[in-house]
């Protein structure tokens, strides 16, 4: 059970400052010391916005990850970018994201980089908030790799990546990380057509070494590249199998789906804590404090306060920083008012 009732948390990513986006496109003009200073400054900015909002749980904003999967692909040997199959023109969306060819055995000799991110966050964050690390699970991580003769399908690739993620989780715990989210949005996106028992087996084997050694959660959503979903946006295909995920907390996207199937959250709440996405990261409407209060009260019909956390639907990287900042501030203010009755 979580430490506080109606805990306020985030998924992982946070908008990049404009100067970081500009600098990332002109890295040849910077030295390595400049780049490290720039990264630290970006994390300081993300931490400032989150702590000013008053969140119970914060992250580094994933300020070193210029893309959810591809930032990890930089640590994996045996990959070669391949963008020839993508659509080049028209509205930006998932089908413009290039996949990678696998050209040799997949290895990750230096880990996946999440431990270094966490160590930086520990150094820069103030005392008080819980520090959370997040990392994609192996099924989601496999999504932008093309099968080949060695790895026949996505599941083969997933099995090859699983030990890398498992080792990173162990190393995060060894580094003192007490809260970790394993992001598996591909599992929730494709639960309607894939073997959900197989998903649960993959997930539980991935996290097995750290179960009971940290507060472990998973994030389930339906896609948010350029603010666009990609999967069948329903919870019922995940049930009942996803109730067997070996986690302390499950996070589900709700606000963007107008709280569709909110009653099904009660099933998760019988087995684990639930972080409900009550802030819509795809919408530039800024939820008011009263909106937040009403949404939390709606959740409390199905989840006891001591098992409820509230968060944005997804990471905030696809939302402008001014909007993200105000959305988080109002979310925390509404949660505090509900706590006080």
PDB file of C-alpha atoms in Angstrom, residues 139 155 187-196 199 232 237:
ATOM      1  CA  UNK A 139       7.892  -5.824 -25.301  1.00  0.00           C
ATOM      2  CA  UNK A 155       8.467 -12.000 -29.327  1.00  0.00           C
ATOM      3  CA  UNK A 187       0.921  -4.401 -23.963  1.00  0.00           C
ATOM      4  CA  UNK A 188      -2.133  -2.274 -23.246  1.00  0.00           C
ATOM      5  CA  UNK A 189      -2.375  -1.130 -26.875  1.00  0.00           C
ATOM      6  CA  UNK A 190      -2.407  -4.681 -28.219  1.00  0.00           C
ATOM      7  CA  UNK A 191      -4.166  -6.559 -25.414  1.00  0.00           C
ATOM      8  CA  UNK A 192      -7.222  -6.806 -27.652  1.00  0.00           C
ATOM      9  CA  UNK A 193      -5.430  -8.981 -30.204  1.00  0.00           C
ATOM     10  CA  UNK A 194      -2.447 -10.612 -28.484  1.00  0.00           C
ATOM     11  CA  UNK A 195      -2.100 -13.300 -25.798  1.00  0.00           C
ATOM     12  CA  UNK A 196      -2.492 -11.381 -22.542  1.00  0.00           C
ATOM     13  CA  UNK A 199       2.253 -10.523 -21.827  1.00  0.00           C
ATOM     14  CA  UNK A 232      -7.664   0.002 -29.113  1.00  0.00           C
ATOM     15  CA  UNK A 237      -9.262  -6.797 -22.987  1.00  0.00           C
TER      16      UNK A 237
END
